[in-house]
CSV table of C-alpha atoms and ligand atoms in Angstrom, one decimal:
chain,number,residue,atom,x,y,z
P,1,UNK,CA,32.6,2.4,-47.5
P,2,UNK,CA,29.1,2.1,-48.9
P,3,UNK,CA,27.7,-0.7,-47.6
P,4,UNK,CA,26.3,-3.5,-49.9
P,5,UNK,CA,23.0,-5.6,-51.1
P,6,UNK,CA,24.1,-9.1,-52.6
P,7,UNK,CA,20.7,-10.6,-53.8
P,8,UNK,CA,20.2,-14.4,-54.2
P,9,UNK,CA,20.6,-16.3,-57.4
P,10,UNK,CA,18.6,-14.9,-60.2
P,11,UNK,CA,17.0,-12.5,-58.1
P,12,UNK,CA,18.4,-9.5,-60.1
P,13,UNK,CA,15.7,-9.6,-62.5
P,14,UNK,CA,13.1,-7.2,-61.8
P,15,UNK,CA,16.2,-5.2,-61.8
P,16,UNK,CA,17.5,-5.8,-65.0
P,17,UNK,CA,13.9,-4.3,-66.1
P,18,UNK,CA,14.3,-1.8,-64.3
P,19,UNK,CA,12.2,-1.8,-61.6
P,20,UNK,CA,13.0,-0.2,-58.0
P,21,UNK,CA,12.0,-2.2,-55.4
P,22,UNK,CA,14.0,-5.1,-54.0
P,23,UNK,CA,11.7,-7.3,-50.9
P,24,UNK,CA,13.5,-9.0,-48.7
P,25,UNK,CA,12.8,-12.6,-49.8
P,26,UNK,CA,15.5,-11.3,-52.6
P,27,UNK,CA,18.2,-10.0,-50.3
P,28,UNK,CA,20.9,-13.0,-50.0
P,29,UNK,CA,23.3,-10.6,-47.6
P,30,UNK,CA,23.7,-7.5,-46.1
P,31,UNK,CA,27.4,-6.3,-45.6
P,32,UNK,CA,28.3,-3.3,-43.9
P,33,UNK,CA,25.6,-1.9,-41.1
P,34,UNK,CA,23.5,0.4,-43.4
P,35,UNK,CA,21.8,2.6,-40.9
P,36,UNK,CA,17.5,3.6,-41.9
P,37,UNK,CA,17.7,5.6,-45.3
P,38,UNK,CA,21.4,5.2,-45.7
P,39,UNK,CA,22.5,4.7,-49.5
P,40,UNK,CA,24.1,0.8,-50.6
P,41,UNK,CA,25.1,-1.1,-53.8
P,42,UNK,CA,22.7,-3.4,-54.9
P,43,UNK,CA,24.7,-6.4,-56.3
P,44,UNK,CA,23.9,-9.7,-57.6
P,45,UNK,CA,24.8,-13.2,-56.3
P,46,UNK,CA,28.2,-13.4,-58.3
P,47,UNK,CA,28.7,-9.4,-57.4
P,48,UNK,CA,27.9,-7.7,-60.4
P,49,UNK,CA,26.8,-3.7,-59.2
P,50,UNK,CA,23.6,-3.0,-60.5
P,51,UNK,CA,22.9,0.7,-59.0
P,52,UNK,CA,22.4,2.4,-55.6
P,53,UNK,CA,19.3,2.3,-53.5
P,54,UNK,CA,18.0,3.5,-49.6
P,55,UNK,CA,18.2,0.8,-47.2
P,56,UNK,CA,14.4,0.7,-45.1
P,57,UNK,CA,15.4,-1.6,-42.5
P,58,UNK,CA,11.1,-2.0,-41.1
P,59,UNK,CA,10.1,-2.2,-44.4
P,60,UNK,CA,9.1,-5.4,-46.4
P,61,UNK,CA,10.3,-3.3,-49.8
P,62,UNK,CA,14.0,-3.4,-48.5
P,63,UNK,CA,16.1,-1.7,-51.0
P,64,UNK,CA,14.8,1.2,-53.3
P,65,UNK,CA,16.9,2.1,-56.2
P,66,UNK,CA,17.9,5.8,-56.8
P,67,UNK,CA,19.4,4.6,-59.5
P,68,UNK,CA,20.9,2.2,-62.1
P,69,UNK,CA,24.2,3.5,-62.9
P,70,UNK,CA,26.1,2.6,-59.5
P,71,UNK,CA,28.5,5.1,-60.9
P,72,UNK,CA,26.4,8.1,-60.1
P,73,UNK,CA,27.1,9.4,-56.8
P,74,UNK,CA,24.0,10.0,-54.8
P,75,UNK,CA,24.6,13.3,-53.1
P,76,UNK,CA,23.1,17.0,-53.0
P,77,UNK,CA,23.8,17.5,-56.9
P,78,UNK,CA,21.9,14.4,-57.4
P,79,UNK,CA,18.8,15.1,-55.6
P,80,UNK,CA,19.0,19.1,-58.0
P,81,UNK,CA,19.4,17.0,-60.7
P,82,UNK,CA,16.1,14.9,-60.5
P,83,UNK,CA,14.0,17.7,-59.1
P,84,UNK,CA,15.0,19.5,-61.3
P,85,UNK,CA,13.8,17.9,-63.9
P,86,UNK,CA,10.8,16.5,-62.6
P,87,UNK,CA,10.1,20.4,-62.1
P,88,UNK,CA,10.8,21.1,-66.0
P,89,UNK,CA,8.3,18.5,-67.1
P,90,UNK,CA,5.3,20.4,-65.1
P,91,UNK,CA,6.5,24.0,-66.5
P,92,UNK,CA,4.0,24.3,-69.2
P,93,UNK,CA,1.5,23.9,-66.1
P,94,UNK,CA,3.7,26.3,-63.8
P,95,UNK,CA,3.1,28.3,-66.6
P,96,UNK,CA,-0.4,27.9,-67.0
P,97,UNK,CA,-2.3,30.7,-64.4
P,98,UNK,CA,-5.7,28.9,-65.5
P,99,UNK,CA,-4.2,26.0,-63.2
P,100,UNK,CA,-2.7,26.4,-59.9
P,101,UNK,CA,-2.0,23.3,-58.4
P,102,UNK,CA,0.2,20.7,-59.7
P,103,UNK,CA,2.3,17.3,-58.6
P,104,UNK,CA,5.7,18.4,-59.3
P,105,UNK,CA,6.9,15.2,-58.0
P,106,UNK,CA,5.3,11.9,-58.0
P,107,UNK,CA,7.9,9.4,-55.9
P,108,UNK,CA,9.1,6.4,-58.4
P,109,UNK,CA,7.0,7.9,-61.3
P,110,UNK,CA,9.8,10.6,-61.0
P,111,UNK,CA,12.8,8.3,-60.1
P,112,UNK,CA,12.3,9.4,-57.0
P,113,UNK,CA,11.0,6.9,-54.6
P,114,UNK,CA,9.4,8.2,-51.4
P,115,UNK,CA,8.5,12.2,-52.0
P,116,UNK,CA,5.6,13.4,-53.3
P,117,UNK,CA,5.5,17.6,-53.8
P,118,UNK,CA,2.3,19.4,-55.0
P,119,UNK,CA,2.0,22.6,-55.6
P,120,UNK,CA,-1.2,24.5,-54.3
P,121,UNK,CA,-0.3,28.1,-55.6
P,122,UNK,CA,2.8,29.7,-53.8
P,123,UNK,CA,2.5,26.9,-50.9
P,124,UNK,CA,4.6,23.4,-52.0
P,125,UNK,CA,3.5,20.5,-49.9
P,126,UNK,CA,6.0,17.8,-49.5
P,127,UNK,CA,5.2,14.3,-47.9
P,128,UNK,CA,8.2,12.1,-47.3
P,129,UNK,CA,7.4,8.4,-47.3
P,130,UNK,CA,10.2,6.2,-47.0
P,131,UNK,CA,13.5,6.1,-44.6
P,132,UNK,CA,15.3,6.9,-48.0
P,133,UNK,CA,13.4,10.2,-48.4
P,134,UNK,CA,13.5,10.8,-44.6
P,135,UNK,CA,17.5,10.3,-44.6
P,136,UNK,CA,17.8,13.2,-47.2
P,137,UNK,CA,15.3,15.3,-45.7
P,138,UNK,CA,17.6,18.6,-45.1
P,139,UNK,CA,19.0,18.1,-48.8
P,140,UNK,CA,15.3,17.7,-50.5
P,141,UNK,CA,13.9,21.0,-48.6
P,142,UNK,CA,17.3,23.3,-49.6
P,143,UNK,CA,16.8,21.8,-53.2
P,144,UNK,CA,13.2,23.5,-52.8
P,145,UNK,CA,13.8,26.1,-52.2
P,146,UNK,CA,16.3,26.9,-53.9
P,147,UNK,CA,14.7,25.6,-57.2
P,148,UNK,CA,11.4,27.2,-56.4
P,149,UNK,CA,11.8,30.3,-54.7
P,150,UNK,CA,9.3,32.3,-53.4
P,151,UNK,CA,7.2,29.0,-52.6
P,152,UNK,CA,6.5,28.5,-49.0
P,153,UNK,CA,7.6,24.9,-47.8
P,154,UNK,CA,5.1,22.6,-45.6
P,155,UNK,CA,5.1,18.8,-45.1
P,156,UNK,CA,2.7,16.3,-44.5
P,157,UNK,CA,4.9,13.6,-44.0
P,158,UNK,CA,1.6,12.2,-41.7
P,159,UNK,CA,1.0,9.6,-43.8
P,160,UNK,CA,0.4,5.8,-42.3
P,161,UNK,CA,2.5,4.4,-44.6
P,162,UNK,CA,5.6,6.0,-42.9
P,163,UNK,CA,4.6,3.6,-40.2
P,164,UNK,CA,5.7,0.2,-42.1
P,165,UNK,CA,9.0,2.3,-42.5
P,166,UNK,CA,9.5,2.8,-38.6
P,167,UNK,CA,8.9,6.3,-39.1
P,168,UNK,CA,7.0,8.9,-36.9
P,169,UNK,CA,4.6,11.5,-38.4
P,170,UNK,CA,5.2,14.5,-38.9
P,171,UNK,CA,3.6,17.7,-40.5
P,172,UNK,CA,4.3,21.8,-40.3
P,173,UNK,CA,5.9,24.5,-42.0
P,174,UNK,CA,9.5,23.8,-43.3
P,175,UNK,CA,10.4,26.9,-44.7
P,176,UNK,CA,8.7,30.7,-45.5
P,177,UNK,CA,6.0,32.1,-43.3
P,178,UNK,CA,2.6,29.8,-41.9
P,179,UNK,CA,0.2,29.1,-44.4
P,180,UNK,CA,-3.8,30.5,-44.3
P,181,UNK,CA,-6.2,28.0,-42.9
P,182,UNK,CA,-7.5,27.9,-46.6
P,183,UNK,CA,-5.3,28.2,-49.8
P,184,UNK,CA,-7.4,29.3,-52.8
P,185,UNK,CA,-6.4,27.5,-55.6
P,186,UNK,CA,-7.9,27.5,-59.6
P,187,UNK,CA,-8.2,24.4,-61.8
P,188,UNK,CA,-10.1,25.8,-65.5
P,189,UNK,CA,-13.2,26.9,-64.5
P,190,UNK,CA,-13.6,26.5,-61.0
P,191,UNK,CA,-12.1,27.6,-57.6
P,192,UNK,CA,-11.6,25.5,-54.6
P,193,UNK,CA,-9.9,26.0,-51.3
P,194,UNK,CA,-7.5,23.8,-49.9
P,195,UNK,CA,-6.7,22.9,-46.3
P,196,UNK,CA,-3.3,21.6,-46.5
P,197,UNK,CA,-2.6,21.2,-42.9
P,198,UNK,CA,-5.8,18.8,-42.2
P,199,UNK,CA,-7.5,17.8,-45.9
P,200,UNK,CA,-6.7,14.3,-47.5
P,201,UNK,CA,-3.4,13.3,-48.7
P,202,UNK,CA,-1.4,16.8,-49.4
P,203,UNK,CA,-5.2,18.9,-49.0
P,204,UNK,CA,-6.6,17.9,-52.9
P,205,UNK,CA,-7.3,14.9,-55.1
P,206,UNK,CA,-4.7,16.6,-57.6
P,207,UNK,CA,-5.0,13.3,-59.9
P,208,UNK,CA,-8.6,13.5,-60.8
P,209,UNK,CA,-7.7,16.9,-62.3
P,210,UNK,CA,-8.4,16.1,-66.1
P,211,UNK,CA,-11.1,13.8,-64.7
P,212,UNK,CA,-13.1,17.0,-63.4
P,213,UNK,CA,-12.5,18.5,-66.5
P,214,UNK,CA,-14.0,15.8,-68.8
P,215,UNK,CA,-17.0,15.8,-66.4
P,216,UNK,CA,-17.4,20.2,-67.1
P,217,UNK,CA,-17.7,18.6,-70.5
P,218,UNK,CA,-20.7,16.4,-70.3
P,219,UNK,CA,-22.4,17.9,-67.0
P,220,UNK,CA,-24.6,20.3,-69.1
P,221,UNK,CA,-28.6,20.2,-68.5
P,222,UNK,CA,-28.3,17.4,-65.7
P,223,UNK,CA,-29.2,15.9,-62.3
P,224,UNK,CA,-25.8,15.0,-60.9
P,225,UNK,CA,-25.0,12.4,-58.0
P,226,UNK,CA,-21.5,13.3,-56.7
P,227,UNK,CA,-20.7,10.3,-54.3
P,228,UNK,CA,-17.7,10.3,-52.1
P,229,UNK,CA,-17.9,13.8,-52.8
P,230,UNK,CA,-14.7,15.0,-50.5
P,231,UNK,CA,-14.4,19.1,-51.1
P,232,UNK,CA,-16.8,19.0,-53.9
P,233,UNK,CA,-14.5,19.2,-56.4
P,234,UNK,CA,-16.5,16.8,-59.3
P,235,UNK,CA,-19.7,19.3,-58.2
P,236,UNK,CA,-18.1,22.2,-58.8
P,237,UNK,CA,-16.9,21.3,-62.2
P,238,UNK,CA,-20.3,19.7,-63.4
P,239,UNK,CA,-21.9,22.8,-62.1
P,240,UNK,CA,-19.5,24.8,-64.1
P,241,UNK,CA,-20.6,22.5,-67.3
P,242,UNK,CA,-24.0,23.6,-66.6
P,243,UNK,CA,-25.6,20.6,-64.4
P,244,UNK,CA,-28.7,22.1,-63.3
P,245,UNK,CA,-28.7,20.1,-59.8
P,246,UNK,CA,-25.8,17.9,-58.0
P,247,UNK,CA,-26.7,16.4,-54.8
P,248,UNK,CA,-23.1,16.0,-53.3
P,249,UNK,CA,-22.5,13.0,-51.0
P,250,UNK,CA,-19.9,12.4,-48.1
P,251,UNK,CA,-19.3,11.0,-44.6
P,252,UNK,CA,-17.5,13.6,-43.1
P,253,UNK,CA,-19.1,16.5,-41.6
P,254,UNK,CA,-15.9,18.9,-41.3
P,255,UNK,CA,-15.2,18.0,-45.1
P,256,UNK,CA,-18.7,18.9,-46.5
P,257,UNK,CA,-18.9,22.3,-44.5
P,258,UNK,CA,-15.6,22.9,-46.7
P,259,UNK,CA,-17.4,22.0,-49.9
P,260,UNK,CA,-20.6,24.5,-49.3
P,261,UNK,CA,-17.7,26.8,-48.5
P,262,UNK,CA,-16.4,25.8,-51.9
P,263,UNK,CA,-20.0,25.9,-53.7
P,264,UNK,CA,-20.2,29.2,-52.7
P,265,UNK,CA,-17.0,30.9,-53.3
P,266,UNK,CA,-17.7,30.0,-57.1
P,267,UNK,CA,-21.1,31.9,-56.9
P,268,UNK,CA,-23.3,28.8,-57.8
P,269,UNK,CA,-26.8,29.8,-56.9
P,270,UNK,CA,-27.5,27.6,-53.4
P,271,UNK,CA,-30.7,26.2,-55.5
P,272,UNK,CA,-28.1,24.1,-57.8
P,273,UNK,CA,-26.6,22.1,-55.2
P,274,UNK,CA,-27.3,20.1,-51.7
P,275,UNK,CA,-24.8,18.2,-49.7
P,276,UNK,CA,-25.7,15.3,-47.6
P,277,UNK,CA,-23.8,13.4,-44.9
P,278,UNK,CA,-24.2,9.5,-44.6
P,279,UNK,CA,-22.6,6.7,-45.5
P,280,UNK,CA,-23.0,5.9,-49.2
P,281,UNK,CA,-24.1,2.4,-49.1
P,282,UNK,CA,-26.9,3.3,-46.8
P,283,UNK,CA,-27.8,6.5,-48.7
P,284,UNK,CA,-28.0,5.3,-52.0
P,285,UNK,CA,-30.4,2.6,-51.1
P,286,UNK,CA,-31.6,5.1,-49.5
P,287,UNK,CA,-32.1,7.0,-52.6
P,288,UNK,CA,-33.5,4.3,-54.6
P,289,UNK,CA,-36.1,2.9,-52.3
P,290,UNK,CA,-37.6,6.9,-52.5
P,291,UNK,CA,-37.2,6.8,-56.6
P,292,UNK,CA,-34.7,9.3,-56.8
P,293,UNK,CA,-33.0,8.7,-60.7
P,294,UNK,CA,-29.8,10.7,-61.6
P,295,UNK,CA,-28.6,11.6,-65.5
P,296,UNK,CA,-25.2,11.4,-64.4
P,297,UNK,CA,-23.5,9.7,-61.2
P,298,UNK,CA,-19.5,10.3,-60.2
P,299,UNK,CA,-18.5,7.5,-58.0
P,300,UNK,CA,-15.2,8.5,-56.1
P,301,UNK,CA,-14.2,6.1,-53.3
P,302,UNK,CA,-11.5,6.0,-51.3
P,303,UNK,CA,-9.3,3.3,-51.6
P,304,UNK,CA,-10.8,0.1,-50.6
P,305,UNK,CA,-8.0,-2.2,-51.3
P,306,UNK,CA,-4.8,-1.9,-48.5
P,307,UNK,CA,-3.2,-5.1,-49.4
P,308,UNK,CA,-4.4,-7.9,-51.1
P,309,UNK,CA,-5.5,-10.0,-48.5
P,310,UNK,CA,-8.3,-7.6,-48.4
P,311,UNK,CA,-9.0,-7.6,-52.6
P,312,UNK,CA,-11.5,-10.1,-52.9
P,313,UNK,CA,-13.5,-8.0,-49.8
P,314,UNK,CA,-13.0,-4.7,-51.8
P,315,UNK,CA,-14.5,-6.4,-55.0
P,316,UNK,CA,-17.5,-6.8,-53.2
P,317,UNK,CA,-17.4,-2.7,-51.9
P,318,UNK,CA,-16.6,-1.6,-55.5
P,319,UNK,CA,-19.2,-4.2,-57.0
P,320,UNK,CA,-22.0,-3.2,-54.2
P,321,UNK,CA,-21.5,0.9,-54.8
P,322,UNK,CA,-21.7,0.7,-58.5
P,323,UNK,CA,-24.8,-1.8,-58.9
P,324,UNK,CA,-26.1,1.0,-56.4
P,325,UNK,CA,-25.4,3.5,-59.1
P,326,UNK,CA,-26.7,2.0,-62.0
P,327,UNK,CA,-29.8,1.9,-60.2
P,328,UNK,CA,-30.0,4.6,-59.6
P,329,UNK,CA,-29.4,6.1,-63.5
P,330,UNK,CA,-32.0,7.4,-65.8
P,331,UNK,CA,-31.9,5.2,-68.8
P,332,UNK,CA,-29.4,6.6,-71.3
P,333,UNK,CA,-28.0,8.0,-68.1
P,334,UNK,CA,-23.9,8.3,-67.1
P,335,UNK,CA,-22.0,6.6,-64.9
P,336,UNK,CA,-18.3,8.3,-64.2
P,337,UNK,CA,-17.2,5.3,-61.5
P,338,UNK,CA,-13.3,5.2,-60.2
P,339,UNK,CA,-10.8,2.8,-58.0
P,340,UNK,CA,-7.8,4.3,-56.8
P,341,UNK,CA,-6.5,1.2,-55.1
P,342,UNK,CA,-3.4,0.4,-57.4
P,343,UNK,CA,-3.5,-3.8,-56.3
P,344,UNK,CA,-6.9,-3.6,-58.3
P,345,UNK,CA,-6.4,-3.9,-61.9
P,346,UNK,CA,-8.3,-2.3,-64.6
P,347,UNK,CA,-9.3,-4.9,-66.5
P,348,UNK,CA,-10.4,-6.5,-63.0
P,349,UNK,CA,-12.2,-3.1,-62.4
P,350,UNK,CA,-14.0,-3.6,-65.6
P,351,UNK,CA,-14.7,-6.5,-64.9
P,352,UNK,CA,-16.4,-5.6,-61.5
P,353,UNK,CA,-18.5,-2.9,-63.0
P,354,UNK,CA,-19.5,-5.2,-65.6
P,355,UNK,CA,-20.8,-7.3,-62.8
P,356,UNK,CA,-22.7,-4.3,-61.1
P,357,UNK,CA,-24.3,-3.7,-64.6
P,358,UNK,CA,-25.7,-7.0,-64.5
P,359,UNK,CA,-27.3,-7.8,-61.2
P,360,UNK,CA,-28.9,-3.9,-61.6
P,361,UNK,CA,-30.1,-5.7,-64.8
P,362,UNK,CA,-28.6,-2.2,-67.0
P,363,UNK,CA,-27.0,-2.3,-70.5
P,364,UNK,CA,-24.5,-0.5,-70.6
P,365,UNK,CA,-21.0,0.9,-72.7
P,366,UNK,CA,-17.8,2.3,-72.0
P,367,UNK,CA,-17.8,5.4,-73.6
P,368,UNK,CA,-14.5,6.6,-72.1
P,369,UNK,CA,-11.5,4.7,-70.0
P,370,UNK,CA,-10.0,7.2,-67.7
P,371,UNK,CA,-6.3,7.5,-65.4
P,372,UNK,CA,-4.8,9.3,-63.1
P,373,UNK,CA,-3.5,13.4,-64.7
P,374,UNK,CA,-0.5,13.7,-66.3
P,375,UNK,CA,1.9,15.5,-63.7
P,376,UNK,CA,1.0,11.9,-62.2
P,377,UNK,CA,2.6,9.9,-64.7
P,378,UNK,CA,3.6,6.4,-65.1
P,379,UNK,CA,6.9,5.0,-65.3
P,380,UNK,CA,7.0,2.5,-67.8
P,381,UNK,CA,9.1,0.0,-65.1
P,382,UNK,CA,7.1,0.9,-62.5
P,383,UNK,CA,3.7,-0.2,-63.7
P,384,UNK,CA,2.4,0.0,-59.9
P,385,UNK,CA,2.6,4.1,-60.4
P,386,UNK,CA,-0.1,3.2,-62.1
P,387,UNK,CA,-3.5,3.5,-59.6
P,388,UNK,CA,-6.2,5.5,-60.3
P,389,UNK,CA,-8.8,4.3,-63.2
P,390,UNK,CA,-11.8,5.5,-64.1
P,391,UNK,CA,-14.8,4.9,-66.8
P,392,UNK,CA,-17.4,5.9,-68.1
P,393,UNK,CA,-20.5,3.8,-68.9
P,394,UNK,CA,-23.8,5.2,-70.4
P,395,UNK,CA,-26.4,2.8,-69.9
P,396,UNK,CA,-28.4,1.8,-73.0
P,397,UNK,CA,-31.7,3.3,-73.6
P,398,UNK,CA,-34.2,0.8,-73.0
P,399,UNK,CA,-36.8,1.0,-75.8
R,401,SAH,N1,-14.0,12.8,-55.5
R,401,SAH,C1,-13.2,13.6,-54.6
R,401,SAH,C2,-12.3,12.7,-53.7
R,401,SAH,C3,-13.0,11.6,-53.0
R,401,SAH,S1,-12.1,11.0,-51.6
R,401,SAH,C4,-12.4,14.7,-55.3
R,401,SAH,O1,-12.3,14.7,-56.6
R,401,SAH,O2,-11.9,15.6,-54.7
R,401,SAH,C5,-13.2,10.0,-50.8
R,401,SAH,C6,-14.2,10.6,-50.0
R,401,SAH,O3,-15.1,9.6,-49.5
R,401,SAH,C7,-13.7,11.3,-48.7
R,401,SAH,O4,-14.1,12.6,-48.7
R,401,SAH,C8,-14.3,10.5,-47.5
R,401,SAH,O5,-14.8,11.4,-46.5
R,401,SAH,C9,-15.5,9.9,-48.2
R,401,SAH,N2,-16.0,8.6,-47.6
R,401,SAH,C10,-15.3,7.6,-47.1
R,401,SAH,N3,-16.1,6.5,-46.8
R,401,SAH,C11,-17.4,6.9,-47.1
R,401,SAH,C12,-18.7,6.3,-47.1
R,401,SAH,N4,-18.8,5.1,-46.6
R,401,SAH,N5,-19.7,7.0,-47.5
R,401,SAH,C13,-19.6,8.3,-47.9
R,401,SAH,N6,-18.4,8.9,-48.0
R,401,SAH,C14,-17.3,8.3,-47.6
């Protein structure tokens, strides 16, 4: 018998709208011995079945709903049905040869809590996150490949977050042959190569896609900062705009040989671009104490916020990076500045870069509010799928 999740008096609200996760301050009983991953009823105090979830015994989010019809059986039909039509919704993309890498499925955005699949050309990258994902493992890579075939299969299930779940990391090939050290992939106008056994999260920043492209757009003509620059990506599609110079800026030594790598490979003559290592609070003081100004500055950074006892120390990151920025801008220059942590809010963004505007003493306006791409999209009960925000502020001409 499936075992069961009776939550404590009232507790079944969150549910009641909707939303997936159950903590464990919510969880009354536990009946049954639901081993890591294994599927249980969620009920209410007085018993009342309100769907079916994976149990994560190490993890503070409990219970995850698959879903909220504890009718529906959760079994190797179910898991078709929901890649499948996670799949359907990116086919216009699949379709699209000007665009070859895609999320196909983004975890709770997709009613699927836990797996994350992108798509870099023929090679699918799959990153299991959760014990529930773990547990149907075997039943998520035959539903690959047998939905997608002709796509190799590779995980990079080597994320930390698998830790809070009691789960070892774990990447390499699942299915098909080994993949080449570099997979070429196009997004409009540019090319870029991905390393999907070593780069960042599944190899790209697939969400700033439409981001990159809005930047093409108003590149033209200028002097471009690309901070936090990772493969180059925001370079090489203000260069394709017609930027006449981006100075690209990252930490990481092995990540910015991969962008000149990537500079070249789209022909951009070597006189356009430059990439420096260093760390970016450090190099754009740097940069400001030798006069450098910029037309248009991309601020990138990783996330800064891992739980919220660390917000109020990220503020002052986010604050300190785009002051830096500001200072850096021409007047009537851009600034294109992003947060990816999801516990920071947008309007708290905002509020942050409003404060960076002032103590760098600029003017400035939003001209644009910006999210994460579209094959990353939001459930409307899971506002948390909600992370990455962007804008961007042209500061006001100073007469
Ligand atoms: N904008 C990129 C993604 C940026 S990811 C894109 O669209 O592809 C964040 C990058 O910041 C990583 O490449 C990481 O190496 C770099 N980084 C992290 N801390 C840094 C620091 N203090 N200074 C400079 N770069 C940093």
């Amino acid at each position: 018998m499936t075992a069961s999740v009776i939550l404590k008096p009232g507790r079944e609200k969150s549910l009641r709208r909707h939303h997936p996760w159950i903590f464990t301050g919510a969880i009354a009983q536990v009946s049954g011995h639901p081993q890591s991953g294994a599927t249980v009823v969620v009920r209410s105090a007085s018993g009342e079945p309100f769907g079916l979830g994976s149990y994560s015994p190490h993890s503070q989010i409990r219970v995850r709903l698959w879903t909220f019809n504890p009718q529906e059986a959760i079994d190797r039909s179910f898991w078709q049905g929901r890649l499948q039509q996670a799949i359907a919704a990116r086919n216009p993309l699949l379709q699209d040869s000007s665009q070859t890498a895609t999320r196909l499925v983004a975890a709770e955005s997709d009613r699927l809590p836990g797996l994350i699949v992108d798509r870099y050309d023929r090679t699918l990258v799959c990153q299991l996150l959760t014990a529930g994902a773990e547990f149907w493992r075997d039943t998520i890579m035959a539903s690959l490949v047998d939905l997608l075939p002709g796509y190799r299969l590779y995980e990079r299930s080597d994320s930390d977050v698998r830790a809070k779940e009691g789960l070892p990391l774990r990447s390499g090939l699942l299915y098909g042959d080994e993949p080449p050290d570099l997979i070429e992939i196009q997004e409009g106008p540019i090319r870029v190569q991905v390393d999907v056994r070593a780069g960042h999260k599944t190899g790209f920043y697939l969400d700033q896609r439409q981001n990159r492209a809005i930047i093409t757009t108003l590149a033209a003509q200028k002097r471009v900062l690309n901070c936090f620059s990772y493969t180059g990506g925001f370079s090489l599609a203000a260069l394709a705009g017609g930027a006449s110079h981006v100075l690209n800026l990252d930490s990481s030594t092995a990540i910015l040989k991969l962008s000149a790598q990537n500079h070249q490979l789209n022909g951009f003559a070597s006189d356009r671009y430059d990439h420096l290592e260093g760390d970016a609070f450090q190099v754009l003081r740097q940069l400001r104490e030798q006069g450098e100004q910029f037309d248009l500055i991309v601020l990138d950074p990783p996330k800064f916020v891992e739980s919220k006892a660390h917000l109020e120390r990220a503020a002052r990151g986010y604050k300190d990076i785009n002051r830096l920025a500001f200072l850096l801008l021409r007047s009537g220059g851009l600034l294109a500045t992003f947060s990816c942590s999801g516990l920071l809010e947008a309007d708290l963004f905002q509020k942050i870069v409003a404060d960076a505007a002032l103590d760098a003493q600029r003017e400035a306006q939003v001209l644009q509010r910006l999210g994460q791409a579209s094959d990353h999209p939001t459930l409307l009960s899971f506002p948390e799928g909600f992370y990455l925000k962007g804008l961007i502020c042209r500061v006001i001409p100073i007469p």
